[in-house]
Amino acid sequence: MDDFLKVTMNEYLPLRDVVFNTLRQAILKGELKPGERLMEIQLADRLGVSRTPVREAIRKLELEGLVVMIPRKGAEVASITETDLQDVLEVRRALEELAGSKACERITKEELAKLKEASSEFEKIIDTGDLTMIADADMHFHDIIYQATGNARLNQILNNIREQMYRYRMEYLKDYKRHAKLVKEHEKIISALKAGNQEKVRDAIIVHIDNQKKAIEKSLKD
């Protein structure tokens, strides 16, 4: 294990959650590679904790689909497959089309202002080169659209697949050349929402997600 795997203690979180967050970020950022085995004893030693919080963290990561249990081998980081990618992004595309359409009907001036602010903040954060911050800023932009739908059930469903979407978001963001394109796509979504044009909102969202799908599919084949 490299030096990247370090626990940052948080007095407000149980140790198992701190370990979980540490391993989760390492997987999402690609520091723990797809197919890499997660050995409890080695991880516990590296993190300076007992095996119990490591075991609990691995179970939670399995529930999120970030870890798989292999018979007679144990836990390993789940691979990103084209099928998984297609499944997740098909669901995301359908839900975000619906969210965009409903937000177009219901978004307030205050929410539009928040969306513009989130887009500007995203553009600033890109310059930091911090992938986690960039991904979180991108999520915040989309969260404002979700909230603008006024549909609690839709928000709940989107929240249920948040972690799976986050992994592919991180995968896409690893290529820094794509960031400028994301800014332009965000601007098109805002412009369509401001105009109250549902068809343009849906079109902008479809292009936004399909571009990510094509880019990740290409990277998986390379």
PDB file of C-alpha atoms in Angstrom:
ATOM      1  CA  MET A   1       0.000   0.000   0.000  1.00  0.00           C
ATOM      2  CA  ASP A   2       1.148   3.504  -0.762  1.00  0.00           C
ATOM      3  CA  ASP A   3       1.153   6.429   1.624  1.00  0.00           C
ATOM      4  CA  PHE A   4      -2.176   7.735   0.303  1.00  0.00           C
ATOM      5  CA  LEU A   5      -4.090   5.395   2.623  1.00  0.00           C
ATOM      6  CA  LYS A   6      -4.275   7.309   5.876  1.00  0.00           C
ATOM      7  CA  VAL A   7      -7.097   7.742   8.350  1.00  0.00           C
ATOM      8  CA  THR A   8      -8.120  11.286   9.242  1.00  0.00           C
ATOM      9  CA  MET A   9      -9.823  11.037  12.614  1.00  0.00           C
ATOM     10  CA  ASN A  10     -13.124  12.825  13.140  1.00  0.00           C
ATOM     11  CA  GLU A  11     -14.413  13.246  16.677  1.00  0.00           C
ATOM     12  CA  TYR A  12     -18.001  13.318  15.400  1.00  0.00           C
ATOM     13  CA  LEU A  13     -17.837   9.994  13.488  1.00  0.00           C
ATOM     14  CA  PRO A  14     -17.488   6.406  14.712  1.00  0.00           C
ATOM     15  CA  LEU A  15     -14.185   4.806  13.717  1.00  0.00           C
ATOM     16  CA  ARG A  16     -15.927   2.411  11.301  1.00  0.00           C
ATOM     17  CA  ASP A  17     -17.317   5.410   9.363  1.00  0.00           C
ATOM     18  CA  VAL A  18     -13.906   7.100   9.269  1.00  0.00           C
ATOM     19  CA  VAL A  19     -12.362   3.903   7.867  1.00  0.00           C
ATOM     20  CA  PHE A  20     -15.256   3.529   5.412  1.00  0.00           C
ATOM     21  CA  ASN A  21     -14.818   7.108   4.133  1.00  0.00           C
ATOM     22  CA  THR A  22     -11.059   6.597   3.766  1.00  0.00           C
ATOM     23  CA  LEU A  23     -11.422   3.401   1.738  1.00  0.00           C
ATOM     24  CA  ARG A  24     -14.322   4.791  -0.283  1.00  0.00           C
ATOM     25  CA  GLN A  25     -12.358   7.852  -1.376  1.00  0.00           C
ATOM     26  CA  ALA A  26      -9.352   5.674  -2.256  1.00  0.00           C
ATOM     27  CA  ILE A  27     -11.579   3.546  -4.506  1.00  0.00           C
ATOM     28  CA  LEU A  28     -13.393   6.476  -6.119  1.00  0.00           C
ATOM     29  CA  LYS A  29     -10.133   8.291  -6.833  1.00  0.00           C
ATOM     30  CA  GLY A  30      -8.587   5.152  -8.296  1.00  0.00           C
ATOM     31  CA  GLU A  31      -5.931   4.846  -5.602  1.00  0.00           C
ATOM     32  CA  LEU A  32      -7.297   1.395  -4.820  1.00  0.00           C
ATOM     33  CA  LYS A  33      -7.579  -0.162  -8.278  1.00  0.00           C
ATOM     34  CA  PRO A  34     -10.424  -2.291  -9.682  1.00  0.00           C
ATOM     35  CA  GLY A  35      -9.651  -5.934  -8.909  1.00  0.00           C
ATOM     36  CA  GLU A  36      -7.290  -5.064  -6.053  1.00  0.00           C
ATOM     37  CA  ARG A  37      -7.712  -7.367  -3.052  1.00  0.00           C
ATOM     38  CA  LEU A  38      -8.704  -5.819   0.262  1.00  0.00           C
ATOM     39  CA  MET A  39      -6.942  -7.783   2.967  1.00  0.00           C
ATOM     40  CA  GLU A  40      -8.315  -6.990   6.418  1.00  0.00           C
ATOM     41  CA  ILE A  41      -5.034  -7.498   8.285  1.00  0.00           C
ATOM     42  CA  GLN A  42      -2.980  -5.412   5.842  1.00  0.00           C
ATOM     43  CA  LEU A  43      -5.562  -2.604   5.728  1.00  0.00           C
ATOM     44  CA  ALA A  44      -5.885  -2.557   9.520  1.00  0.00           C
ATOM     45  CA  ASP A  45      -2.107  -2.351   9.883  1.00  0.00           C
ATOM     46  CA  ARG A  46      -1.812   0.370   7.266  1.00  0.00           C
ATOM     47  CA  LEU A  47      -4.602   2.440   8.790  1.00  0.00           C
ATOM     48  CA  GLY A  48      -3.483   1.871  12.370  1.00  0.00           C
ATOM     49  CA  VAL A  49      -6.814   0.401  13.477  1.00  0.00           C
ATOM     50  CA  SER A  50      -8.155  -3.007  14.498  1.00  0.00           C
ATOM     51  CA  ARG A  51      -9.679  -5.422  11.985  1.00  0.00           C
ATOM     52  CA  THR A  52     -13.254  -4.837  13.206  1.00  0.00           C
ATOM     53  CA  PRO A  53     -13.838  -1.342  11.691  1.00  0.00           C
ATOM     54  CA  VAL A  54     -12.100  -2.485   8.491  1.00  0.00           C
ATOM     55  CA  ARG A  55     -14.419  -5.497   8.240  1.00  0.00           C
ATOM     56  CA  GLU A  56     -17.471  -3.291   8.851  1.00  0.00           C
ATOM     57  CA  ALA A  57     -16.288  -0.753   6.269  1.00  0.00           C
ATOM     58  CA  ILE A  58     -15.778  -3.474   3.642  1.00  0.00           C
ATOM     59  CA  ARG A  59     -19.316  -4.767   4.218  1.00  0.00           C
ATOM     60  CA  LYS A  60     -20.713  -1.271   3.722  1.00  0.00           C
ATOM     61  CA  LEU A  61     -18.633  -0.785   0.562  1.00  0.00           C
ATOM     62  CA  GLU A  62     -20.046  -4.075  -0.751  1.00  0.00           C
ATOM     63  CA  LEU A  63     -23.583  -2.750  -0.237  1.00  0.00           C
ATOM     64  CA  GLU A  64     -22.671   0.325  -2.303  1.00  0.00           C
ATOM     65  CA  GLY A  65     -21.330  -1.851  -5.106  1.00  0.00           C
ATOM     66  CA  LEU A  66     -17.759  -0.601  -4.700  1.00  0.00           C
ATOM     67  CA  VAL A  67     -16.488  -3.941  -3.365  1.00  0.00           C
ATOM     68  CA  VAL A  68     -17.300  -7.528  -4.352  1.00  0.00           C
ATOM     69  CA  MET A  69     -16.776 -10.722  -2.346  1.00  0.00           C
ATOM     70  CA  ILE A  70     -15.005 -13.461  -4.300  1.00  0.00           C
ATOM     71  CA  PRO A  71     -15.330 -17.075  -3.037  1.00  0.00           C
ATOM     72  CA  ARG A  72     -12.064 -18.369  -1.506  1.00  0.00           C
ATOM     73  CA  LYS A  73     -10.384 -15.021  -2.197  1.00  0.00           C
ATOM     74  CA  GLY A  74     -12.263 -12.481  -0.103  1.00  0.00           C
ATOM     75  CA  ALA A  75     -13.006  -8.842  -0.847  1.00  0.00           C
ATOM     76  CA  GLU A  76     -11.713  -6.907  -3.807  1.00  0.00           C
ATOM     77  CA  VAL A  77     -12.448  -3.552  -5.440  1.00  0.00           C
ATOM     78  CA  ALA A  78     -15.304  -3.923  -7.920  1.00  0.00           C
ATOM     79  CA  SER A  79     -14.382  -3.519 -11.561  1.00  0.00           C
ATOM     80  CA  ILE A  80     -16.062  -0.920 -13.760  1.00  0.00           C
ATOM     81  CA  THR A  81     -17.678  -2.797 -16.633  1.00  0.00           C
ATOM     82  CA  GLU A  82     -19.432  -1.488 -19.730  1.00  0.00           C
ATOM     83  CA  THR A  83     -22.620  -3.212 -18.588  1.00  0.00           C
ATOM     84  CA  ASP A  84     -22.529  -1.511 -15.177  1.00  0.00           C
ATOM     85  CA  LEU A  85     -21.787   1.817 -16.830  1.00  0.00           C
ATOM     86  CA  GLN A  86     -24.660   1.440 -19.278  1.00  0.00           C
ATOM     87  CA  ASP A  87     -27.095   0.357 -16.553  1.00  0.00           C
ATOM     88  CA  VAL A  88     -26.267   3.237 -14.216  1.00  0.00           C
ATOM     89  CA  LEU A  89     -26.137   5.969 -16.855  1.00  0.00           C
ATOM     90  CA  GLU A  90     -29.350   4.775 -18.536  1.00  0.00           C
ATOM     91  CA  VAL A  91     -31.117   5.147 -15.207  1.00  0.00           C
ATOM     92  CA  ARG A  92     -29.430   8.481 -14.526  1.00  0.00           C
ATOM     93  CA  ARG A  93     -30.350   9.812 -17.961  1.00  0.00           C
ATOM     94  CA  ALA A  94     -34.029   8.882 -17.573  1.00  0.00           C
ATOM     95  CA  LEU A  95     -34.248  10.358 -14.068  1.00  0.00           C
ATOM     96  CA  GLU A  96     -32.385  13.545 -14.953  1.00  0.00           C
ATOM     97  CA  GLU A  97     -34.543  14.082 -18.045  1.00  0.00           C
ATOM     98  CA  LEU A  98     -37.579  13.913 -15.772  1.00  0.00           C
ATOM     99  CA  ALA A  99     -35.922  16.139 -13.172  1.00  0.00           C
ATOM    100  CA  GLY A 100     -34.973  18.705 -15.823  1.00  0.00           C
ATOM    101  CA  SER A 101     -38.494  18.747 -17.225  1.00  0.00           C
ATOM    102  CA  LYS A 102     -40.100  19.225 -13.802  1.00  0.00           C
ATOM    103  CA  ALA A 103     -37.514  21.798 -12.726  1.00  0.00           C
ATOM    104  CA  CYS A 104     -38.268  23.737 -15.908  1.00  0.00           C
ATOM    105  CA  GLU A 105     -41.889  24.008 -14.789  1.00  0.00           C
ATOM    106  CA  ARG A 106     -41.187  24.849 -11.153  1.00  0.00           C
ATOM    107  CA  ILE A 107     -37.766  26.448 -10.717  1.00  0.00           C
ATOM    108  CA  THR A 108     -37.818  29.797  -8.902  1.00  0.00           C
ATOM    109  CA  LYS A 109     -35.690  32.876  -9.527  1.00  0.00           C
ATOM    110  CA  GLU A 110     -33.852  32.149  -6.287  1.00  0.00           C
ATOM    111  CA  GLU A 111     -33.069  28.591  -7.399  1.00  0.00           C
ATOM    112  CA  LEU A 112     -31.907  29.825 -10.812  1.00  0.00           C
ATOM    113  CA  ALA A 113     -29.586  32.264  -9.036  1.00  0.00           C
ATOM    114  CA  LYS A 114     -28.252  29.390  -6.883  1.00  0.00           C
ATOM    115  CA  LEU A 115     -27.705  27.306 -10.020  1.00  0.00           C
ATOM    116  CA  LYS A 116     -25.707  30.085 -11.693  1.00  0.00           C
ATOM    117  CA  GLU A 117     -23.677  30.505  -8.515  1.00  0.00           C
ATOM    118  CA  ALA A 118     -23.028  26.741  -8.372  1.00  0.00           C
ATOM    119  CA  SER A 119     -21.883  26.785 -11.996  1.00  0.00           C
ATOM    120  CA  SER A 120     -19.476  29.649 -11.301  1.00  0.00           C
ATOM    121  CA  GLU A 121     -18.181  27.877  -8.204  1.00  0.00           C
ATOM    122  CA  PHE A 122     -17.650  24.694 -10.218  1.00  0.00           C
ATOM    123  CA  GLU A 123     -15.596  26.643 -12.747  1.00  0.00           C
ATOM    124  CA  LYS A 124     -13.423  28.099  -9.975  1.00  0.00           C
ATOM    125  CA  ILE A 125     -12.914  24.737  -8.260  1.00  0.00           C
ATOM    126  CA  ILE A 126     -11.720  23.189 -11.537  1.00  0.00           C
ATOM    127  CA  ASP A 127      -8.575  25.302 -11.189  1.00  0.00           C
ATOM    128  CA  THR A 128      -7.715  23.565  -7.898  1.00  0.00           C
ATOM    129  CA  GLY A 129      -7.265  20.213  -9.637  1.00  0.00           C
ATOM    130  CA  ASP A 130      -8.822  18.504  -6.603  1.00  0.00           C
ATOM    131  CA  LEU A 131     -10.977  15.724  -8.084  1.00  0.00           C
ATOM    132  CA  THR A 132     -13.056  15.219  -4.950  1.00  0.00           C
ATOM    133  CA  MET A 133     -13.892  18.922  -4.708  1.00  0.00           C
ATOM    134  CA  ILE A 134     -14.676  19.076  -8.436  1.00  0.00           C
ATOM    135  CA  ALA A 135     -16.976  16.035  -8.224  1.00  0.00           C
ATOM    136  CA  ASP A 136     -18.740  17.459  -5.162  1.00  0.00           C
ATOM    137  CA  ALA A 137     -19.226  20.808  -6.920  1.00  0.00           C
ATOM    138  CA  ASP A 138     -20.699  19.016  -9.943  1.00  0.00           C
ATOM    139  CA  MET A 139     -23.046  17.072  -7.658  1.00  0.00           C
ATOM    140  CA  HIS A 140     -24.107  20.307  -5.953  1.00  0.00           C
ATOM    141  CA  PHE A 141     -25.029  21.807  -9.346  1.00  0.00           C
ATOM    142  CA  HIS A 142     -27.265  18.830 -10.162  1.00  0.00           C
ATOM    143  CA  ASP A 143     -28.714  18.698  -6.640  1.00  0.00           C
ATOM    144  CA  ILE A 144     -30.129  22.206  -7.097  1.00  0.00           C
ATOM    145  CA  ILE A 145     -31.969  21.016 -10.218  1.00  0.00           C
ATOM    146  CA  TYR A 146     -33.306  17.988  -8.341  1.00  0.00           C
ATOM    147  CA  GLN A 147     -34.538  20.157  -5.484  1.00  0.00           C
ATOM    148  CA  ALA A 148     -36.190  22.541  -7.940  1.00  0.00           C
ATOM    149  CA  THR A 149     -38.494  19.713  -9.075  1.00  0.00           C
ATOM    150  CA  GLY A 150     -40.315  19.892  -5.760  1.00  0.00           C
ATOM    151  CA  ASN A 151     -40.703  16.103  -6.015  1.00  0.00           C
ATOM    152  CA  ALA A 152     -39.532  14.376  -2.852  1.00  0.00           C
ATOM    153  CA  ARG A 153     -39.910  10.860  -4.297  1.00  0.00           C
ATOM    154  CA  LEU A 154     -37.804  11.691  -7.336  1.00  0.00           C
ATOM    155  CA  ASN A 155     -35.131  13.165  -5.072  1.00  0.00           C
ATOM    156  CA  GLN A 156     -35.197  10.019  -2.949  1.00  0.00           C
ATOM    157  CA  ILE A 157     -34.698   7.753  -5.988  1.00  0.00           C
ATOM    158  CA  LEU A 158     -31.842   9.918  -7.270  1.00  0.00           C
ATOM    159  CA  ASN A 159     -30.260   9.856  -3.828  1.00  0.00           C
ATOM    160  CA  ASN A 160     -30.445   6.040  -3.797  1.00  0.00           C
ATOM    161  CA  ILE A 161     -28.138   5.783  -6.822  1.00  0.00           C
ATOM    162  CA  ARG A 162     -25.942   8.737  -5.813  1.00  0.00           C
ATOM    163  CA  GLU A 163     -22.937   6.613  -4.848  1.00  0.00           C
ATOM    164  CA  GLN A 164     -23.010   4.601  -8.062  1.00  0.00           C
ATOM    165  CA  MET A 165     -23.276   7.794 -10.119  1.00  0.00           C
ATOM    166  CA  TYR A 166     -20.442   9.308  -8.086  1.00  0.00           C
ATOM    167  CA  ARG A 167     -17.982   6.596  -9.137  1.00  0.00           C
ATOM    168  CA  TYR A 168     -18.620   7.208 -12.835  1.00  0.00           C
ATOM    169  CA  ARG A 169     -18.526  10.955 -12.269  1.00  0.00           C
ATOM    170  CA  MET A 170     -15.070  10.599 -10.725  1.00  0.00           C
ATOM    171  CA  GLU A 171     -13.970   8.351 -13.587  1.00  0.00           C
ATOM    172  CA  TYR A 172     -15.038  10.975 -16.120  1.00  0.00           C
ATOM    173  CA  LEU A 173     -13.424  13.856 -14.238  1.00  0.00           C
ATOM    174  CA  LYS A 174     -10.004  12.164 -14.130  1.00  0.00           C
ATOM    175  CA  ASP A 175      -9.374  13.540 -17.639  1.00  0.00           C
ATOM    176  CA  TYR A 176      -8.848  17.245 -16.935  1.00  0.00           C
ATOM    177  CA  LYS A 177      -9.359  18.125 -20.600  1.00  0.00           C
ATOM    178  CA  ARG A 178     -13.070  17.374 -20.161  1.00  0.00           C
ATOM    179  CA  HIS A 179     -13.657  20.003 -17.496  1.00  0.00           C
ATOM    180  CA  ALA A 180     -14.085  22.965 -19.839  1.00  0.00           C
ATOM    181  CA  LYS A 181     -16.730  20.998 -21.775  1.00  0.00           C
ATOM    182  CA  LEU A 182     -18.636  20.391 -18.539  1.00  0.00           C
ATOM    183  CA  VAL A 183     -18.736  24.120 -17.822  1.00  0.00           C
ATOM    184  CA  LYS A 184     -20.289  24.783 -21.241  1.00  0.00           C
ATOM    185  CA  GLU A 185     -22.807  21.986 -20.769  1.00  0.00           C
ATOM    186  CA  HIS A 186     -23.838  23.414 -17.400  1.00  0.00           C
ATOM    187  CA  GLU A 187     -24.319  26.824 -19.016  1.00  0.00           C
ATOM    188  CA  LYS A 188     -26.594  25.337 -21.691  1.00  0.00           C
ATOM    189  CA  ILE A 189     -28.723  23.651 -19.032  1.00  0.00           C
ATOM    190  CA  ILE A 190     -29.058  26.935 -17.116  1.00  0.00           C
ATOM    191  CA  SER A 191     -29.940  28.848 -20.282  1.00  0.00           C
ATOM    192  CA  ALA A 192     -32.677  26.356 -21.201  1.00  0.00           C
ATOM    193  CA  LEU A 193     -34.117  26.397 -17.669  1.00  0.00           C
ATOM    194  CA  LYS A 194     -34.130  30.188 -17.642  1.00  0.00           C
ATOM    195  CA  ALA A 195     -35.990  30.208 -20.981  1.00  0.00           C
ATOM    196  CA  GLY A 196     -38.498  27.692 -19.629  1.00  0.00           C
ATOM    197  CA  ASN A 197     -37.921  25.465 -22.662  1.00  0.00           C
ATOM    198  CA  GLN A 198     -38.447  21.852 -21.572  1.00  0.00           C
ATOM    199  CA  GLU A 199     -37.292  20.363 -24.874  1.00  0.00           C
ATOM    200  CA  LYS A 200     -34.003  22.264 -24.762  1.00  0.00           C
ATOM    201  CA  VAL A 201     -33.508  21.317 -21.111  1.00  0.00           C
ATOM    202  CA  ARG A 202     -33.976  17.641 -21.918  1.00  0.00           C
ATOM    203  CA  ASP A 203     -31.693  17.895 -24.966  1.00  0.00           C
ATOM    204  CA  ALA A 204     -28.967  19.614 -22.933  1.00  0.00           C
ATOM    205  CA  ILE A 205     -29.165  16.953 -20.204  1.00  0.00           C
ATOM    206  CA  ILE A 206     -29.073  14.100 -22.736  1.00  0.00           C
ATOM    207  CA  VAL A 207     -25.949  15.549 -24.386  1.00  0.00           C
ATOM    208  CA  HIS A 208     -24.390  16.113 -20.957  1.00  0.00           C
ATOM    209  CA  ILE A 209     -24.840  12.492 -19.837  1.00  0.00           C
ATOM    210  CA  ASP A 210     -24.214  10.854 -23.227  1.00  0.00           C
ATOM    211  CA  ASN A 211     -20.870  12.665 -23.513  1.00  0.00           C
ATOM    212  CA  GLN A 212     -19.838  11.175 -20.175  1.00  0.00           C
ATOM    213  CA  LYS A 213     -21.012   7.701 -21.210  1.00  0.00           C
ATOM    214  CA  LYS A 214     -19.069   7.764 -24.495  1.00  0.00           C
ATOM    215  CA  ALA A 215     -15.901   9.081 -22.841  1.00  0.00           C
ATOM    216  CA  ILE A 216     -15.920   6.463 -20.062  1.00  0.00           C
ATOM    217  CA  GLU A 217     -16.695   3.658 -22.506  1.00  0.00           C
ATOM    218  CA  LYS A 218     -13.686   4.727 -24.557  1.00  0.00           C
ATOM    219  CA  SER A 219     -11.424   4.822 -21.506  1.00  0.00           C
ATOM    220  CA  LEU A 220     -12.565   1.302 -20.493  1.00  0.00           C
ATOM    221  CA  LYS A 221     -11.582  -0.021 -23.939  1.00  0.00           C
ATOM    222  CA  ASP A 222      -8.180   1.755 -24.049  1.00  0.00           C
TER     223      ASP A 222
END
